[in-house]
Coordinates of C-alpha atoms in Angstrom, one line a residue:
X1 CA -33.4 10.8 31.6
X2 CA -37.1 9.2 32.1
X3 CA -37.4 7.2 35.4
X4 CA -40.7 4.9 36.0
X5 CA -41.3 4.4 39.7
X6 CA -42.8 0.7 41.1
X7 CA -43.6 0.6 44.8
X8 CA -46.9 -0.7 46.2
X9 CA -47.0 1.7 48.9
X10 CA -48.7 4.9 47.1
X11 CA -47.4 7.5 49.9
X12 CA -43.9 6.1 48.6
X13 CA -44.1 7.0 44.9
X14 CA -45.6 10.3 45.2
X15 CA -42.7 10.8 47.9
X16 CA -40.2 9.4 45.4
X17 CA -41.6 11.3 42.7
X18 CA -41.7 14.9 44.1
X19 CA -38.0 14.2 45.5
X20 CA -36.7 13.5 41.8
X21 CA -38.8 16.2 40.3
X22 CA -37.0 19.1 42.9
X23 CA -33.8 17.7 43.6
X24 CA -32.7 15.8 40.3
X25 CA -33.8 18.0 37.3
X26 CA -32.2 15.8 34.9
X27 CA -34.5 13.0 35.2
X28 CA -38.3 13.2 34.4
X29 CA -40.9 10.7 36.2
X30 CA -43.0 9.4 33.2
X31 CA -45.0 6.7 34.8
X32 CA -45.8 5.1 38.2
X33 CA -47.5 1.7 39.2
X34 CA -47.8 -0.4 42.3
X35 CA -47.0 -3.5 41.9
X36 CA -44.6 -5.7 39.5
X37 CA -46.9 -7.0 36.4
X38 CA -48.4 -3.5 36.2
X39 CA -45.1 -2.4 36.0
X40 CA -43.4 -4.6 34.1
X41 CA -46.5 -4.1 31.0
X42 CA -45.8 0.1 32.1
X43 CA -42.2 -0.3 31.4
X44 CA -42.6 -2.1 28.0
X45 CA -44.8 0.7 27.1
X46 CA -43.0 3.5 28.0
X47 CA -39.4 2.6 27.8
X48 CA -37.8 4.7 30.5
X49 CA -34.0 5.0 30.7
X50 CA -34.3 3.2 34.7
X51 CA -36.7 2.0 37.1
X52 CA -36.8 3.1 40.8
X53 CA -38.6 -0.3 42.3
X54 CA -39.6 -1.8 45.7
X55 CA -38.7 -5.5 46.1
X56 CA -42.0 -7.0 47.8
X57 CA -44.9 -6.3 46.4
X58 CA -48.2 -8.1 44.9
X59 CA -49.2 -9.8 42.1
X60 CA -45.3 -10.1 41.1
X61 CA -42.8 -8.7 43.1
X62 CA -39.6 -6.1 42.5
X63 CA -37.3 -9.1 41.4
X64 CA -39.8 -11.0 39.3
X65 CA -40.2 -8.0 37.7
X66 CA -37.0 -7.4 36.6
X67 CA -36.7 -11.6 35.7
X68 CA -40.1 -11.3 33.3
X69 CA -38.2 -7.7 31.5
X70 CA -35.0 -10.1 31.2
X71 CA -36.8 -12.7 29.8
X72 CA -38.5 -10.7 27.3
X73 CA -34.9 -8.8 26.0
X74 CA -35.3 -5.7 27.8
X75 CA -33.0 -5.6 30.7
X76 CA -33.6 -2.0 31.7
X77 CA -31.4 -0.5 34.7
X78 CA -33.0 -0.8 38.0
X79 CA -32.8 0.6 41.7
X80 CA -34.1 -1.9 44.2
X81 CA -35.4 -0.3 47.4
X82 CA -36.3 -2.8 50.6
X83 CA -36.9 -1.9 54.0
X84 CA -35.1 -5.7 54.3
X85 CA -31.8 -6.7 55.0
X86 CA -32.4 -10.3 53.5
X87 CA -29.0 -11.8 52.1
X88 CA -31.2 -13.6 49.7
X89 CA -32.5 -10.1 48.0
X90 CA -29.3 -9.4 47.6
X91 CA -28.2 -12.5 45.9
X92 CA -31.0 -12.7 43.9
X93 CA -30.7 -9.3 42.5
X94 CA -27.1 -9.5 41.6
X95 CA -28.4 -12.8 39.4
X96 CA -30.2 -10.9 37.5
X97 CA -27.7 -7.9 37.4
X98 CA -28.7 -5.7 39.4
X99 CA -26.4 -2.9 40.7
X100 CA -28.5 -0.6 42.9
X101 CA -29.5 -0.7 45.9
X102 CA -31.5 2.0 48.5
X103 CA -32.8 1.0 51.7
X104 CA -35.9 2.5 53.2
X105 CA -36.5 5.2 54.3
X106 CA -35.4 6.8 51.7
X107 CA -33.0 10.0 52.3
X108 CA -32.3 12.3 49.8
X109 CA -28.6 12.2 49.5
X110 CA -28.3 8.8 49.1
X111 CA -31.4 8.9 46.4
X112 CA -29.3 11.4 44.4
X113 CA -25.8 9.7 44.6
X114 CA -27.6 6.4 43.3
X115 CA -29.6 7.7 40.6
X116 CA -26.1 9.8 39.5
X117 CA -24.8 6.7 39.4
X118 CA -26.7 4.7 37.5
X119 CA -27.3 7.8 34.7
X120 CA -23.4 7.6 34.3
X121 CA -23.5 3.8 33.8
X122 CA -26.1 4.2 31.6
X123 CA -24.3 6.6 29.5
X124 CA -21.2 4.8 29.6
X125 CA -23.1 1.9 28.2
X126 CA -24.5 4.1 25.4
X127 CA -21.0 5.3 24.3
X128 CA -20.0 1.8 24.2
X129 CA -22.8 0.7 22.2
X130 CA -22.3 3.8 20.1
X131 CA -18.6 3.0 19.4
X132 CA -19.3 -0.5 18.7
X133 CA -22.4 0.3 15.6
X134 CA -20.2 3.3 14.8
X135 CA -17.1 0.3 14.2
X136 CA -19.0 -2.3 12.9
X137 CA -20.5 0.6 10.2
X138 CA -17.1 1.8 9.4
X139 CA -16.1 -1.6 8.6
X140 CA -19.0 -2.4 6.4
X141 CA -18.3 1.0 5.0
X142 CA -14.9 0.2 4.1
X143 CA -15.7 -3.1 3.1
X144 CA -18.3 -1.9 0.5
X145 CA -15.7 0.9 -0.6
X146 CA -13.4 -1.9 -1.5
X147 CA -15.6 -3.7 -3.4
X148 CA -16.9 -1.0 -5.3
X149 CA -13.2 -0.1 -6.4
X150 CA -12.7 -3.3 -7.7
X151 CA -16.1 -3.1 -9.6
X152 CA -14.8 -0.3 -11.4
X153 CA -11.4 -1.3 -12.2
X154 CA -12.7 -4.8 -13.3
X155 CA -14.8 -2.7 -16.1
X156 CA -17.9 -3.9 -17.8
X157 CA -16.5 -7.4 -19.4
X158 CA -16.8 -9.7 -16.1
X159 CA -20.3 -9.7 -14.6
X160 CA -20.1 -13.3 -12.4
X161 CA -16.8 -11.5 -10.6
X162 CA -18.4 -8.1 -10.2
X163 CA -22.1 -9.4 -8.8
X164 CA -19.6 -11.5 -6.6
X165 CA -18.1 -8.9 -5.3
X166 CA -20.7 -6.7 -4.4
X167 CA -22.8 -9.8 -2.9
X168 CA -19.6 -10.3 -0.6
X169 CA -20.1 -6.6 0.3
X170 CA -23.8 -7.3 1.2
X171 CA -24.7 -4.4 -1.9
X172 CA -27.6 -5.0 -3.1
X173 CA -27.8 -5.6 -7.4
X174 CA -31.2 -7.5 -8.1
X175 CA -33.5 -5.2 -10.1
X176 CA -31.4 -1.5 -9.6
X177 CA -30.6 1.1 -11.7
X178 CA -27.0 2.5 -10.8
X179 CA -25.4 5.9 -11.6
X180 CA -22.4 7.2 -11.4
X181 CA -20.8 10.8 -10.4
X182 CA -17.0 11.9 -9.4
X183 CA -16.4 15.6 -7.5
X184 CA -13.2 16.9 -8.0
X185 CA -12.3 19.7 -5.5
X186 CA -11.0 22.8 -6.3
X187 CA -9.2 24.3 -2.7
X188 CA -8.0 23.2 0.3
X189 CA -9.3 19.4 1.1
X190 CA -7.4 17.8 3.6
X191 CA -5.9 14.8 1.7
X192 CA -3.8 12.9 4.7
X193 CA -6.8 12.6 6.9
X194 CA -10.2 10.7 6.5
X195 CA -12.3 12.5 8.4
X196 CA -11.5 15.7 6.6
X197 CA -14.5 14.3 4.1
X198 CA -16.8 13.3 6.3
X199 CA -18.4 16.8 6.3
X200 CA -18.9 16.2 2.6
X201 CA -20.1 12.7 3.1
X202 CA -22.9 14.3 4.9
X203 CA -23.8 16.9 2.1
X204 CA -23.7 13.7 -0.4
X205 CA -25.7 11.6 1.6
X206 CA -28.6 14.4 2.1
X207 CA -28.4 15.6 -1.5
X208 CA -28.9 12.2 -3.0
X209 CA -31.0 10.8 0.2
X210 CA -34.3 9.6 -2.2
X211 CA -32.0 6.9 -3.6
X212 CA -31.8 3.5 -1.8
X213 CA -28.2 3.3 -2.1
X214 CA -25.3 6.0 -2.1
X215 CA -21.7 4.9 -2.2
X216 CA -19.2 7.3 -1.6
X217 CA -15.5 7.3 -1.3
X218 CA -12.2 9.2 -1.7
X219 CA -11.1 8.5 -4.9
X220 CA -8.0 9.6 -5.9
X221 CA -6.4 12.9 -4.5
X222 CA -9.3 15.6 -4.2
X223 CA -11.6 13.2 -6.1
X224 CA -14.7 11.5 -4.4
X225 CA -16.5 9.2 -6.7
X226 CA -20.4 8.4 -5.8
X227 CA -22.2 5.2 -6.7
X228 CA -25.9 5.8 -7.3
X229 CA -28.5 2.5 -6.6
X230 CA -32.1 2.5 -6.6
X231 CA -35.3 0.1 -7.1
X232 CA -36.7 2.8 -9.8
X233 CA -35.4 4.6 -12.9
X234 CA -32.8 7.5 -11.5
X235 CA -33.5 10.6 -14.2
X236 CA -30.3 12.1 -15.4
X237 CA -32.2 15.4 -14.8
X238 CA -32.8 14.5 -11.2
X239 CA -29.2 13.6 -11.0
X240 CA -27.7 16.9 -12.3
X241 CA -30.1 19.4 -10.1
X242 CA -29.4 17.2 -7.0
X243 CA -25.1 17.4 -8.1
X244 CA -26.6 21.4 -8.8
X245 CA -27.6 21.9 -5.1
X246 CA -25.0 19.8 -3.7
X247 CA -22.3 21.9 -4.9
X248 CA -24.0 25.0 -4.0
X249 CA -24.6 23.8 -0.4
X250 CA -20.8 22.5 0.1
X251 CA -19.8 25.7 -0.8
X252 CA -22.2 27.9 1.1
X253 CA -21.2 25.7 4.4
X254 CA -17.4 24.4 3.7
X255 CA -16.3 26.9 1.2
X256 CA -15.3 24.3 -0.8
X257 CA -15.7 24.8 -4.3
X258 CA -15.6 21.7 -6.6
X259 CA -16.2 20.5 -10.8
X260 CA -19.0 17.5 -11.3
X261 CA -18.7 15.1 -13.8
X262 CA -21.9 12.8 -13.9
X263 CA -22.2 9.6 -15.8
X264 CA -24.8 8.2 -17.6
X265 CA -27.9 6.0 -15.6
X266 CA -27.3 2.3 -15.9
X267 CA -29.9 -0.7 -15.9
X268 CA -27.3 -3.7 -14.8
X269 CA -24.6 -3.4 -12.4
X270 CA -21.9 -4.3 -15.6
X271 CA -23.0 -1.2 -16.2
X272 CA -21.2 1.0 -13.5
X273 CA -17.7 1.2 -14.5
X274 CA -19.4 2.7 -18.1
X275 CA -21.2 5.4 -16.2
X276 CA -18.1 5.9 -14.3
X277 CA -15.6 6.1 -16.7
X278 CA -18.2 8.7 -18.6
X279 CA -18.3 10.6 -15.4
X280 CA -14.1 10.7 -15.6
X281 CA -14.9 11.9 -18.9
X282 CA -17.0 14.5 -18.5
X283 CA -14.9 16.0 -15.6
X284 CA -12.2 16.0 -17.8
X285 CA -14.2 18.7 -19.6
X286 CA -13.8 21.0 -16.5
X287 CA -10.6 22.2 -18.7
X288 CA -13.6 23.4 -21.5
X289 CA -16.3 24.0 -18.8
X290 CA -14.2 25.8 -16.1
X291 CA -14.0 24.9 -12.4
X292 CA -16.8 24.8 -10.7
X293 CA -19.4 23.5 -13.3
X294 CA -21.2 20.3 -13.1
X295 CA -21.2 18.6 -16.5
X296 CA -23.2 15.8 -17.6
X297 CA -21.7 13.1 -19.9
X298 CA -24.6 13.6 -22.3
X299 CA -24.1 17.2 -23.1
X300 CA -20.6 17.1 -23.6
X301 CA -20.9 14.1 -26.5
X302 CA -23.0 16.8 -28.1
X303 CA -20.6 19.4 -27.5
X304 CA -18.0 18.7 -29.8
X305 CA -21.1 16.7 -33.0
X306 CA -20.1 19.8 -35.7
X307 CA -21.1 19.3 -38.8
X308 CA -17.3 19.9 -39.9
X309 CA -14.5 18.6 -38.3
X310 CA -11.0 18.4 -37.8
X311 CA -9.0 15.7 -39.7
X312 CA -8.4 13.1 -38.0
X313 CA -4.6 12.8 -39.4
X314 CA -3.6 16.7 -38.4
X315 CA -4.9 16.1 -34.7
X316 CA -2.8 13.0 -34.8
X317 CA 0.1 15.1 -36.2
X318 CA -0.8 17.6 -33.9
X319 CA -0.5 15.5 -30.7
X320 CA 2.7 13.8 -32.2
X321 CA 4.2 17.5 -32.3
X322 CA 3.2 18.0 -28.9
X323 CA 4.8 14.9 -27.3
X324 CA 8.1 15.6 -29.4
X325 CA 7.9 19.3 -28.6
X326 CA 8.0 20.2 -31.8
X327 CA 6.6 24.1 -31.8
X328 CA 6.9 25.2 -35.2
X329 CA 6.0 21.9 -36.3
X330 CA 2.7 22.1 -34.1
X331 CA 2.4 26.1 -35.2
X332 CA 2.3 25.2 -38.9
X333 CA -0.4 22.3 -38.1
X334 CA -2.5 24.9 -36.5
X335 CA -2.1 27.4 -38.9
X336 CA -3.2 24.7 -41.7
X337 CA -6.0 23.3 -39.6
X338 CA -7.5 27.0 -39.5
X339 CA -7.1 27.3 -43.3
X340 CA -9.3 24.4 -43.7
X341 CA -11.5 26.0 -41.6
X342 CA -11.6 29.3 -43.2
X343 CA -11.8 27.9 -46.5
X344 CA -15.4 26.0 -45.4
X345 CA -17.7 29.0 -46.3
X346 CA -20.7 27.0 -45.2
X347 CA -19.0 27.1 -41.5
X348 CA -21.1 28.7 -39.0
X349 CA -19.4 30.8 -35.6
X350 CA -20.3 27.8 -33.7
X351 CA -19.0 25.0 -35.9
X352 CA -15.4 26.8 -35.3
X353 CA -15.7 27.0 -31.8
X354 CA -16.1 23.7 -31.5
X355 CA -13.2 23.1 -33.5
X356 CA -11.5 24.9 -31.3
X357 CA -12.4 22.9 -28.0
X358 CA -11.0 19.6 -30.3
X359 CA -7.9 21.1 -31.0
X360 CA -7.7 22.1 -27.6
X361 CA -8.4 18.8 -25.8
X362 CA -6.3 17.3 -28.2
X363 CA -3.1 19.6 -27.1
X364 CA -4.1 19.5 -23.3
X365 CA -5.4 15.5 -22.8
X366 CA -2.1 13.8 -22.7
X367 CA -1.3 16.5 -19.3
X368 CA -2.4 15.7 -15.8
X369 CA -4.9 18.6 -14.8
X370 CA -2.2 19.0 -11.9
X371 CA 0.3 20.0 -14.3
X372 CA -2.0 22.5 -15.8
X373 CA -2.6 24.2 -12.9
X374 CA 1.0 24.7 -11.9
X375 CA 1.3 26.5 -14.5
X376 CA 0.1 30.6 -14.7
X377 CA 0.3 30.9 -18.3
X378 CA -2.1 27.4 -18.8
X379 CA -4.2 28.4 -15.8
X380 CA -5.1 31.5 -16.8
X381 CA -6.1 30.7 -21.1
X382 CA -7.1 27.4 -19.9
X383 CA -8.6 26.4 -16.4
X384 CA -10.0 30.1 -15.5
X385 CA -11.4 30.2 -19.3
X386 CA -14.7 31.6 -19.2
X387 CA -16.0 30.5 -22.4
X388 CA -14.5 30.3 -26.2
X389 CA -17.2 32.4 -27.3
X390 CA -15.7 35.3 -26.2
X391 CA -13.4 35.1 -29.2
X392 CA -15.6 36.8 -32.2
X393 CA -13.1 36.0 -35.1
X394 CA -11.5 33.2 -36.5
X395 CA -8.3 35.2 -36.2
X396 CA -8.5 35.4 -32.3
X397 CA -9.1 31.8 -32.0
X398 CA -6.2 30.8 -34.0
X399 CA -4.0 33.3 -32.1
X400 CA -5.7 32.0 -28.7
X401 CA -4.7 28.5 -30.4
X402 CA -1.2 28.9 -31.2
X403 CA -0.2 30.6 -27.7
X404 CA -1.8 27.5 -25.8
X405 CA 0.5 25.2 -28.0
X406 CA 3.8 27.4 -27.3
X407 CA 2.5 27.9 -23.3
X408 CA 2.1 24.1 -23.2
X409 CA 5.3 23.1 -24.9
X410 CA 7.2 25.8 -22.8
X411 CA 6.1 24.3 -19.7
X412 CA 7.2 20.7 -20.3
X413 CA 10.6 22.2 -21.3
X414 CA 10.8 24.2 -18.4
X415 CA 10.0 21.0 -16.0
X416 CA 12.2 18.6 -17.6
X417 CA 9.1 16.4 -18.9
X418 CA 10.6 13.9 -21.8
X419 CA 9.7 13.4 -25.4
X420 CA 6.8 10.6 -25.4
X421 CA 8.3 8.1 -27.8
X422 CA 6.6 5.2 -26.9
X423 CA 4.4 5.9 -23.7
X424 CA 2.6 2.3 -23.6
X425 CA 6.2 0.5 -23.9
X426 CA 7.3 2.8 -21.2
X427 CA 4.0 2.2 -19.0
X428 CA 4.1 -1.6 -19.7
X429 CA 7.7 -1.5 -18.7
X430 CA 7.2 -0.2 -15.1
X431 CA 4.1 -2.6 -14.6
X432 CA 6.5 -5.5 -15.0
X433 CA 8.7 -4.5 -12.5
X434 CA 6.1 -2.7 -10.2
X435 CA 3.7 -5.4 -10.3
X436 CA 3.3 -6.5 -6.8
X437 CA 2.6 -2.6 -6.2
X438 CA -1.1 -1.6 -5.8
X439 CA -1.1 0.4 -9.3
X440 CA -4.4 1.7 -10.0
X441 CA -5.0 3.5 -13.6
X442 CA -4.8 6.8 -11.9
X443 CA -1.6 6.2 -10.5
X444 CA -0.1 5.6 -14.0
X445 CA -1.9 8.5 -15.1
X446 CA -0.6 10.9 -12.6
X447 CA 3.1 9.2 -13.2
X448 CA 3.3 9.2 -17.0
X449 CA 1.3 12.9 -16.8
X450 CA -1.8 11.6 -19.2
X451 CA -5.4 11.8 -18.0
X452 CA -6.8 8.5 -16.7
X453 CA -9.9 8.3 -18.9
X454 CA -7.2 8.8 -22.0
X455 CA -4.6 6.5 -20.6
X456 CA -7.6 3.4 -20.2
X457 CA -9.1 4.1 -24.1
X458 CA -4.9 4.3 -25.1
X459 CA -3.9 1.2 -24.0
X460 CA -6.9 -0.9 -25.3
X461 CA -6.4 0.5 -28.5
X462 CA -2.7 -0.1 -28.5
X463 CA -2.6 -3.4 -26.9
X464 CA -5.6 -5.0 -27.5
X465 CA -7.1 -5.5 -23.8
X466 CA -7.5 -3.7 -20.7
X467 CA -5.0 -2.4 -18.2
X468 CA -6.6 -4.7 -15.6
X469 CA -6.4 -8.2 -18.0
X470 CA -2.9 -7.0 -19.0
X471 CA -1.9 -6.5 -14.8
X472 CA -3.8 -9.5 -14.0
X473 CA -1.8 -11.8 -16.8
X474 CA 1.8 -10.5 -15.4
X475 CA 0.5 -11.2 -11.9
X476 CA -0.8 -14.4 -12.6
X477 CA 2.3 -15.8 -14.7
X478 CA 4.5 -14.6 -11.6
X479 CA 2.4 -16.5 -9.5
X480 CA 2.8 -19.5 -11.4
X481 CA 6.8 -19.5 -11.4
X482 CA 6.3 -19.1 -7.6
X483 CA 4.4 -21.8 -7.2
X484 CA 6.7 -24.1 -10.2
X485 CA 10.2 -23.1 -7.7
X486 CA 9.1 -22.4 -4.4
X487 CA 8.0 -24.2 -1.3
X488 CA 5.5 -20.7 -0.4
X489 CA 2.3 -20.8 0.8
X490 CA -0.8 -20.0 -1.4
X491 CA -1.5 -17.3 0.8
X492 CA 2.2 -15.8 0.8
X493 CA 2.3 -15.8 -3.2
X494 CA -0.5 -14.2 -3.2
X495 CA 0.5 -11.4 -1.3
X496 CA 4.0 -11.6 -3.1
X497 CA 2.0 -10.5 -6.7
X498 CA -0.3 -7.6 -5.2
X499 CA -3.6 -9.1 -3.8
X500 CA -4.7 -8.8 -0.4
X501 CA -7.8 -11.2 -0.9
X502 CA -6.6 -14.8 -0.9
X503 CA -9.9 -16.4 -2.5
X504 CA -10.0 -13.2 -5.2
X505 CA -6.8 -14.4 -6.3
X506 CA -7.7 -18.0 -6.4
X507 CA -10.4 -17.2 -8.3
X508 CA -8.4 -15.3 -10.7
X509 CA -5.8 -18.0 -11.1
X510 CA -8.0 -20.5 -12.1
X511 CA -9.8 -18.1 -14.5
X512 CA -7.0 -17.7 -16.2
X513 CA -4.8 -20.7 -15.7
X514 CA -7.4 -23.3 -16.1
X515 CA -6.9 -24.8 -12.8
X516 CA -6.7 -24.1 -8.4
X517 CA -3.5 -22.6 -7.5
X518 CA -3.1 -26.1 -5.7
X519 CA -3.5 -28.2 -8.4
X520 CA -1.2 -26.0 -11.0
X521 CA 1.5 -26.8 -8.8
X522 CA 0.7 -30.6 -7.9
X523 CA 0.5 -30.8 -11.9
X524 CA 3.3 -28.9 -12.8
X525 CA 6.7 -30.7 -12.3
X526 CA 9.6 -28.1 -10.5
X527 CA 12.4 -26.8 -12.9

């Protein structure tokens, strides 16, 4: 630790100084003066750790000294020495909190028990300092998380609520470009415990450190999602050799292999839940791609642009086959759909393996990637594939076609997973009762086996709105038959229909209800 010594008498300091330098190696003297204005401007300067001072000296003495570094906001930690016995030294000094205290002539021992001392005060008083900021960060952390969560399950249709949220969380929007990228890992991540990431966290936060923001949170399961800010454009390409690098690096240090899935750079905040959802979407690709790739949203929507394509109506028949688990049904719709493609003489190699990777993510999309990977057959023809262009014929691929249809079909016969009738009724069905439930669109996912990204463009289309308008309606009409034939607080029906956030609901409510919470039920007369 640095020590600055004050005494007036010069035969004192050098004293002082040569004692520290041989008997206490773990301080260093880094400045002297001899009286207490020069020390006082020394000890600005120089910042030491502590100060080793006489009490009387000229110009300003020991415990002026220590009143004018007060004063200014920089109580640094002294040792008074006084050849006095004066009560009123004392007293003063404790004043101005002072703990130390050496009487001349100064012996060694006691010398090296006080300056012990005070370096383990002052490093108790680090650590306590340190725990506080390392708190008060994890908070904020947390708090900015949350908000971000929200963001991206509020999609891109309510921009007052989403620049709300993030103001509350103190994230700056005003003038930013945002980007979005979700790791999914592919070994042994510690899901129970937090800190099990933070070794990631680090690798994220260098890889991506030229960007004035970087967001970056557990996700769901071995998924971290990263949020992207800065003042200037972010370049896809800078984004993709940074997620390059990053995976390379968390592998060579953690052995931790993982699949990237980047979204596309936005100009507005709205804009996030886009790029993140295409970031979803392009890790879903992973089942094309292979584990450990990174894949950009951009090049996958040119991946499957042929200049033929399947119709429309047989992958529909297709998919319907798959959910009824209907094998020769689904065999004869591949066999046709390979007829067509035979019978196209202008078809180049290419244009039929792309057809290929539709059929396929047709078959495998309406399957959690967890269900794949249970499953030898699936994991070998599908997640360890190494590329569709090692099939050279058309035959091959239709045979490599038909056995992922049987292999997929086996394997929800062989775990007991029921025909999908009507998967939206069913979904929509366990929302109602489960309402009060913190059910993110992964959770249904993972419940209803059906990829999240899938699940989220399903429903719209089925329903006509979002998953998060249709949660938000059934939560909102509970809470006003609470508040029509109850007595509850605000605050408990809130709770009592699945927020946490007492003025997000309000805000909510009267959104959609027209009105406060308050004033629904002062308006609304009890059945």
């Amino acid at each position: 630790m640095k020590v600055i010594l004050v005494d007036d008498e010069k035969g004192i300091v050098e004293g002082l100084k040569r004692m520290v330098n041989r008997y206490i190696p773990e301080c260093e003297v880094i400045g002297t003066a001899h009286n207490g204005l020069e020390g006082f401007k020394l000890i600005q300067t120089m910042q030491p750790d502590f100060v080793i001072t006489d009490i009387r000296m000229p110009q300003a003495d020991g415990l002026e000294m220590i009143k004018m570094l007060k004063d200014e906001g920089s109580p640094i930690p002294c040792i008074l020495l006084s050849g006095y016995t004066d009560f009123e030294y004392a007293r003063r000094g404790m004043q101005l909190g002072v703990r130390f205290y050496i009487n001349k002539p100064v012996e060694i021992d006691q010398l090296r028990e006080c300056v012990y001392q005070v370096m383990e005060a002052i490093r108790a008083d680090k650590a306590k300092v340190q725990e506080v900021n390392e708190l008060r960060q994890e908070v904020h952390s947390r708090k900015q998380e949350k908000a971000w969560r929200d963001v991206l399950d509020l999609g891109n249709d309510n921009l007052e609520l989403v620049e709300k949220l993030l103001q509350v969380a103190q994230i700056p929007m005003e003038g930013a470009f945002f980007g979005s990228v979700l790791l999914e890992f592919d070994s042994n991540v510690d899901g129970s415990k937090e800190f099990g990431l933070h070794p990631v966290f680090d690798h994220i936060d260098r890889a991506f450190k030229q960007y004035r923001g970087v967001f970056r949170f557990r996700y769901t399961g071995a998924q971290v999602a990263v949020i992207l800010a800065n003042d200037k454009l972010i370049k896809n390409e800078d984004v993709v050799r940074a997620c390059v690098l990053l995976k390379q690096e968390v592998y060579q240090d953690l052995k931790l292999s993982m699949t990237i899935g980047i979204g596309t750079i936005q100009k507005r905040v709205v804009g996030v839940s886009q790029s993140f959802e295409e970031a979803c979407y392009a890790l879903s690709y992973k089942v094309i791609k292979g584990t450990n790739a990174v894949i950009p949203f951009p090049e996958i929507t040119n991946l499957t642009g042929p200049s033929h394509t399947v119709p429309t109506e047989l992958i529909a028949k297709l998919e319907t086959g798959l959910d009824n688990m209907d094998e020769a049904g689904c065999v004869d719709i591949i066999r046709e759909i390979f007829r067509r493609m035979e019978a196209e003489k202008s078809m180049r190699p290419a244009d039929l393996q792309s057809q290929c990777l539709n059929i396929l993510l047709s078959s495998v999309r309406n399957m959690s990637f967890h269900q794949l990977q249970q499953n030898d057959f699936l994991g070998r023809h599908i997640l360890s594939l190494d590329g569709i262009s090692r099939f050279r014929t058309l035959e091959h691929l239709e045979e490599w076609a038909v056995k992922v249809i049987r292999g997929i079909i086996s394997f929800k016969l062989e775990h007991n997973i029921p025909k999908k009738k009507d998967i939206i009724t069913e979904i929509k069905e366990y929302v109602t009762k489960h309402y009060n439930e913190p059910i993110k669109i992964a959770d249904l996912a993972a419940r209803f086996f059906i990829s999240p990204y899938y699940l989220s463009q399903f429903f719209k289309q089925k329903t006509g709105e979002t998953y998060v308008n249709f949660l938000t309606q059934i939560r909102i009409n509970k809470a006003k038959e609470l508040l029509q034939n109850t007595d509850l607080k605000v605050y408990e029906i809130c709770q009592m229909v699945g927020y946490s956030d007492t003025q997000h609901f309000a805000r909510l409510f009267e959104k959609l209800a027209g009105c406060k919470p308050r004033e629904y039920r002062k308006n609304t007369p009890s059945l």
